């Protein structure tokens, strides 16, 4: 499927933005459009967020709508759930995804289940923004990639954009959704640039993947940082193999149709995601393709990700653990 704005919207005008700027633009536009949207979390106000994503927003919208909180993920996540259940549209920022476990009761037994427990009479329009991924030498408690946990749990939606364009479009859709959406940001690509539509009505529907580069020999389905790594590799290997690169964008719902359509053309599949290999995003993508496109496969699918281990503090060891373009190259060369 293509990733377009709503029917009739113009996406002709674009602006070069970093991932950070695209996320900030989405927050700004949605807050301007709906007074029920507000942001809350640790240091999101005057400090501008630990990665400067919310920088300047408190000056535009004031402290009531850009709300600094105590260091209590359970407390302010719970407050966000209550606000969503009573008509607001909170955007809760969890500084690092490794801290989501602190709020697991609020997420698992309240946020995810409230609509079901009330027979669909209660909406839960909450967005949870959080960072993940290694590469900064931040050690294991600040470097995990946990998005598979939340994509797996019924009642929650999860997205993990790999481009600034996807980041803006998906975040706007997340904020407008009446269901809880987890928005995962890889902390190593905040400075990555790309063309982003400036139309305030531009969105990307939740549940759509994006074909970022067309190819004929092998499909690489990637998320977050691995999208850029895979695109660079595809360009570098253009003389050896024609690589189709898909930004998965949405972990749940998952765009099975786009994945299968690509594999029907290429016959080969590599899944590149910076999460542990066992029982993860890789496995779900591969299972969907096997179920709906098995007879199109000419070779066994390959996985590129983190070994089933924690992220080391040592920079050298960290680079050994987290996936890179070279790991994707190895997988592609095995297939073609």
Coordinates of C-alpha atoms in Angstrom, one line a residue:
X1 CA 0.0 0.0 0.0
X2 CA 1.1 3.6 -0.6
X3 CA 1.4 6.0 2.3
X4 CA -0.7 9.0 1.3
X5 CA -2.6 11.7 3.1
X6 CA -6.4 11.7 3.3
X7 CA -8.2 11.7 -0.1
X8 CA -8.2 15.2 -1.5
X9 CA -5.3 16.5 0.6
X10 CA -2.4 18.1 -1.1
X11 CA 1.0 16.6 -0.4
X12 CA 2.8 18.4 -3.2
X13 CA 4.5 20.9 -0.9
X14 CA 7.3 19.5 1.2
X15 CA 10.0 20.8 3.5
X16 CA 13.3 19.1 4.5
X17 CA 13.1 18.1 8.1
X18 CA 15.0 16.0 10.5
X19 CA 13.2 13.2 12.3
X20 CA 13.2 15.4 15.4
X21 CA 11.6 18.4 13.5
X22 CA 9.0 16.2 11.9
X23 CA 7.8 14.8 15.3
X24 CA 7.8 18.3 16.7
X25 CA 5.8 19.6 13.7
X26 CA 3.2 16.8 14.2
X27 CA 2.8 17.7 17.9
X28 CA 2.5 21.4 17.1
X29 CA -0.1 20.9 14.3
X30 CA -2.3 18.6 16.4
X31 CA -2.1 20.9 19.4
X32 CA -3.1 23.9 17.2
X33 CA -6.0 21.9 15.7
X34 CA -7.4 20.4 18.9
X35 CA -7.3 22.0 22.4
X36 CA -7.8 18.6 24.0
X37 CA -4.3 17.5 22.9
X38 CA -1.6 18.0 25.5
X39 CA 1.9 16.6 26.2
X40 CA 3.2 15.3 29.5
X41 CA 6.3 13.6 30.7
X42 CA 9.7 14.1 32.4
X43 CA 11.5 17.3 31.2
X44 CA 9.2 17.9 28.2
X45 CA 8.6 21.5 29.1
X46 CA 11.4 24.1 29.8
X47 CA 14.1 21.6 29.1
X48 CA 12.6 20.6 25.8
X49 CA 12.8 16.8 26.3
X50 CA 15.9 14.8 26.8
X51 CA 16.4 14.7 23.0
X52 CA 15.0 18.2 22.4
X53 CA 12.0 16.9 20.5
X54 CA 9.6 19.2 22.5
X55 CA 11.9 22.1 22.5
X56 CA 10.0 25.5 22.3
X57 CA 6.6 24.0 22.6
X58 CA 6.0 25.2 26.1
X59 CA 6.6 28.8 24.9
X60 CA 3.9 28.3 22.3
X61 CA 1.3 26.4 24.3
X62 CA 2.1 27.1 28.0
X63 CA 2.7 24.9 31.0
X64 CA -0.8 23.5 31.2
X65 CA -0.5 21.8 27.8
X66 CA 3.2 21.0 27.9
X67 CA 3.3 19.5 31.4
X68 CA 6.5 18.5 33.2
X69 CA 5.9 15.6 35.6
X70 CA 7.8 14.0 38.5
X71 CA 10.0 11.0 37.8
X72 CA 7.1 8.5 38.1
X73 CA 6.2 6.7 34.9
X74 CA 3.5 4.8 36.7
X75 CA 2.0 8.0 38.0
X76 CA 1.9 10.1 34.9
X77 CA 1.0 7.2 32.6
X78 CA -2.0 6.5 34.9
X79 CA -2.9 10.2 34.8
X80 CA -2.8 10.1 31.0
X81 CA -5.1 7.1 30.9
X82 CA -7.6 8.9 33.1
X83 CA -7.4 12.0 31.0
X84 CA -8.0 10.0 27.8
X85 CA -10.9 8.2 29.4
X86 CA -12.6 11.5 30.1
X87 CA -12.2 13.2 26.7
X88 CA -8.7 14.5 26.5
X89 CA -6.0 13.4 24.0
X90 CA -2.8 13.1 26.0
X91 CA 0.6 12.5 24.5
X92 CA 2.7 10.8 27.2
X93 CA 6.4 10.8 26.8
X94 CA 8.4 7.9 28.4
X95 CA 12.0 9.0 28.2
X96 CA 13.4 5.6 27.4
X97 CA 11.3 2.5 26.5
X98 CA 13.3 0.5 29.1
X99 CA 11.2 2.3 31.7
X100 CA 7.9 1.2 30.3
X101 CA 7.9 -1.7 32.7
X102 CA 7.5 0.7 35.6
X103 CA 4.0 1.5 34.2
X104 CA 3.1 -2.0 33.2
X105 CA 0.1 -2.3 35.4
X106 CA -1.3 0.9 34.0
X107 CA -0.6 -0.1 30.4
X108 CA -1.6 -3.8 30.5
X109 CA -4.6 -3.8 32.8
X110 CA -6.0 -0.3 32.3
X111 CA -4.9 1.3 29.0
X112 CA -5.2 -1.8 26.9
X113 CA -8.3 -3.3 28.4
X114 CA -10.5 -0.4 29.4
X115 CA -12.4 -0.2 26.1
X116 CA -13.0 -4.0 26.3
X117 CA -14.0 -4.0 29.9
X118 CA -16.6 -1.2 29.4
X119 CA -18.1 -2.9 26.3
X120 CA -16.7 -0.3 23.9
X121 CA -18.5 2.6 25.6
X122 CA -15.2 4.2 26.7
X123 CA -12.5 5.4 24.2
X124 CA -8.8 5.5 25.0
X125 CA -7.3 8.2 22.8
X126 CA -3.8 8.2 24.3
X127 CA -0.4 8.3 22.5
X128 CA 2.7 7.1 24.2
X129 CA 6.0 8.4 22.7
X130 CA 9.2 6.7 23.7
X131 CA 12.8 6.2 22.5
X132 CA 14.7 3.0 22.0
X133 CA 17.7 1.5 20.4
X134 CA 21.5 1.2 21.0
X135 CA 24.4 3.1 19.6
X136 CA 24.9 5.9 22.2
X137 CA 27.0 3.9 24.8
X138 CA 24.0 4.3 27.2
X139 CA 24.3 0.8 28.6
X140 CA 21.6 -1.9 28.8
X141 CA 19.0 0.1 30.9
X142 CA 18.8 2.8 28.3
X143 CA 19.3 1.0 25.0
X144 CA 16.7 -1.7 24.6
X145 CA 14.3 -2.1 21.7
X146 CA 11.0 -3.2 23.3
X147 CA 8.4 -2.4 20.6
X148 CA 7.5 -6.1 20.0
X149 CA 6.2 -6.3 23.6
X150 CA 3.5 -3.7 22.9
X151 CA 2.7 -4.7 19.3
X152 CA 1.9 -8.2 20.8
X153 CA -0.6 -7.1 23.4
X154 CA -4.3 -7.0 22.5
X155 CA -5.8 -3.5 22.7
X156 CA -2.6 -1.6 21.9
X157 CA -1.4 -0.3 18.5
X158 CA 2.3 0.3 17.8
X159 CA 4.3 2.2 15.2
X160 CA 8.0 2.6 14.6
X161 CA 8.8 5.0 11.7
X162 CA 12.0 4.9 9.7
X163 CA 11.8 8.3 7.9
X164 CA 10.8 11.9 8.9
X165 CA 7.9 11.7 6.5
X166 CA 6.6 8.6 8.2
X167 CA 7.2 10.0 11.7
X168 CA 5.0 13.1 11.0
X169 CA 2.2 11.2 9.3
X170 CA 2.1 8.4 11.8
X171 CA 2.2 10.6 14.9
X172 CA -0.7 12.7 13.7
X173 CA -2.7 9.6 13.0
X174 CA -1.8 8.2 16.5
X175 CA -2.9 11.4 18.2
X176 CA -6.2 11.3 16.3
X177 CA -6.8 7.7 17.0
X178 CA -9.4 6.7 19.6
X179 CA -7.3 3.7 20.6
X180 CA -3.9 3.7 22.5
X181 CA -0.9 4.0 20.2
X182 CA 2.7 3.5 21.1
X183 CA 5.0 5.6 19.0
X184 CA 8.6 4.2 19.1
X185 CA 11.5 6.6 18.1
X186 CA 15.0 5.3 17.5
X187 CA 17.2 7.7 19.3
X188 CA 20.1 7.4 16.7
X189 CA 18.1 8.8 13.8
X190 CA 16.8 12.1 15.2
X191 CA 19.2 14.0 12.8
X192 CA 18.2 12.0 9.8
X193 CA 16.7 14.3 7.1
X194 CA 14.0 13.8 4.6
X195 CA 11.2 15.5 2.6
X196 CA 8.0 15.9 4.7
X197 CA 4.7 17.2 3.5
X198 CA 3.7 20.6 5.1
X199 CA 0.0 20.2 4.6
X200 CA -1.5 20.1 8.2
X201 CA -4.0 17.5 7.0
X202 CA -1.3 15.1 5.9
X203 CA -1.4 11.8 7.7
X204 CA -0.4 8.2 7.2
X205 CA -3.0 5.6 8.2
X206 CA -2.0 3.3 10.9
X207 CA -1.4 -0.2 9.5
X208 CA 0.4 0.8 6.2
X209 CA 3.9 0.0 5.1
X210 CA 5.8 2.1 2.6
X211 CA 7.9 0.8 -0.3
X212 CA 10.9 3.2 -0.1
X213 CA 12.8 1.7 -3.0
X214 CA 11.6 -0.7 -5.6
X215 CA 13.6 -3.8 -6.6
X216 CA 13.3 -7.2 -8.2
X217 CA 15.7 -9.6 -6.5
X218 CA 15.1 -9.5 -2.8
X219 CA 12.7 -7.7 -0.4
X220 CA 14.2 -6.1 2.7
X221 CA 11.6 -5.2 5.3
X222 CA 13.1 -2.8 7.8
X223 CA 12.2 -0.6 10.7
X224 CA 13.5 2.6 12.2
X225 CA 17.3 3.0 11.8
X226 CA 17.5 -0.1 9.7
X227 CA 15.4 1.6 6.9
X228 CA 18.2 4.1 6.2
X229 CA 20.9 1.4 6.6
X230 CA 19.1 -0.8 4.1
X231 CA 18.5 2.0 1.6
X232 CA 22.2 2.9 1.6
X233 CA 23.1 -0.7 1.1
X234 CA 20.6 -1.1 -1.8
X235 CA 22.3 1.8 -3.5
X236 CA 25.7 0.4 -2.9
X237 CA 24.8 -3.1 -4.1
X238 CA 22.8 -1.9 -7.1
X239 CA 25.3 -3.6 -9.5
X240 CA 25.0 -6.9 -7.7
X241 CA 21.3 -7.2 -6.7
X242 CA 18.1 -5.2 -7.1
X243 CA 16.9 -4.7 -3.5
X244 CA 13.3 -3.6 -2.7
X245 CA 13.3 -1.8 0.7
X246 CA 10.1 -1.5 2.7
X247 CA 9.6 0.7 5.8
X248 CA 7.3 -1.4 7.9
X249 CA 6.1 1.8 9.7
X250 CA 3.3 0.1 11.6
X251 CA 4.0 -2.9 13.8
X252 CA 0.4 -3.4 14.7
X253 CA -1.7 -3.3 12.6
X254 CA 0.7 -5.0 10.2
X255 CA 0.4 -4.4 6.4
X256 CA 0.6 -8.0 5.3
X257 CA -0.7 -7.2 1.8
X258 CA 2.3 -4.9 0.9
X259 CA 4.8 -7.5 2.3
X260 CA 3.3 -10.4 0.3
X261 CA 3.0 -8.4 -2.9
X262 CA 6.7 -7.5 -2.7
X263 CA 7.8 -11.1 -2.0
X264 CA 5.6 -12.3 -4.9
X265 CA 7.8 -10.2 -7.1
X266 CA 11.2 -10.8 -5.6
X267 CA 10.9 -14.3 -4.2
X268 CA 13.3 -13.5 -1.3
X269 CA 12.9 -11.9 2.1
X270 CA 15.2 -10.3 4.7
X271 CA 13.7 -8.7 7.8
X272 CA 15.9 -6.1 9.6
X273 CA 14.7 -4.9 13.0
X274 CA 16.8 -3.7 16.0
X275 CA 15.1 -6.0 18.5
X276 CA 16.1 -9.4 19.8
X277 CA 15.7 -12.1 17.2
X278 CA 13.6 -14.6 19.2
X279 CA 9.8 -14.3 19.2
X280 CA 9.9 -10.8 17.8
X281 CA 8.9 -8.6 14.9
X282 CA 11.1 -10.6 12.5
X283 CA 9.1 -13.8 13.3
X284 CA 5.7 -12.1 12.8
X285 CA 6.6 -10.6 9.5
X286 CA 8.0 -14.0 8.3
X287 CA 5.0 -15.9 9.6
X288 CA 2.6 -13.5 7.7
X289 CA 4.6 -13.9 4.5
X290 CA 4.8 -17.7 4.9
X291 CA 1.0 -18.0 5.5
X292 CA 0.0 -15.8 2.6
X293 CA 2.9 -16.1 0.1
X294 CA 4.7 -19.3 0.8
X295 CA 4.8 -20.5 -2.8
X296 CA 6.3 -17.2 -3.9
X297 CA 9.5 -17.8 -1.8
X298 CA 12.5 -19.1 -3.7
X299 CA 14.7 -19.2 -0.5
X300 CA 14.3 -19.3 3.3
X301 CA 13.7 -15.9 4.8
X302 CA 16.5 -14.3 6.7
X303 CA 16.5 -12.3 10.0
X304 CA 18.8 -9.4 10.9
X305 CA 18.5 -8.1 14.5
X306 CA 20.0 -8.2 18.0
X307 CA 21.2 -11.5 19.4
X308 CA 19.2 -12.6 22.5
X309 CA 21.4 -10.5 24.8
X310 CA 21.4 -7.1 26.5
X311 CA 23.1 -4.1 24.9
X312 CA 26.7 -3.7 26.3
X313 CA 28.0 -0.4 27.7
X314 CA 31.4 -0.9 25.9
X315 CA 31.2 0.9 22.5
X316 CA 33.1 -1.8 20.8
X317 CA 30.9 -4.6 22.2
X318 CA 27.8 -2.5 21.5
X319 CA 28.6 -2.2 17.8
X320 CA 29.1 -6.0 17.7
X321 CA 25.6 -6.5 19.1
X322 CA 23.4 -4.0 17.3
X323 CA 22.6 -4.7 13.6
X324 CA 24.1 -2.7 10.7
X325 CA 24.0 -2.5 6.9
X326 CA 26.8 -5.1 6.8
X327 CA 24.5 -7.6 8.5
X328 CA 21.9 -6.9 5.9
X329 CA 24.5 -7.3 3.2
X330 CA 25.4 -10.7 4.6
X331 CA 21.8 -11.8 4.6
X332 CA 21.2 -10.6 1.0
X333 CA 24.3 -12.2 -0.3
X334 CA 23.2 -15.6 1.1
X335 CA 19.9 -15.3 -0.8
X336 CA 21.1 -14.0 -4.2

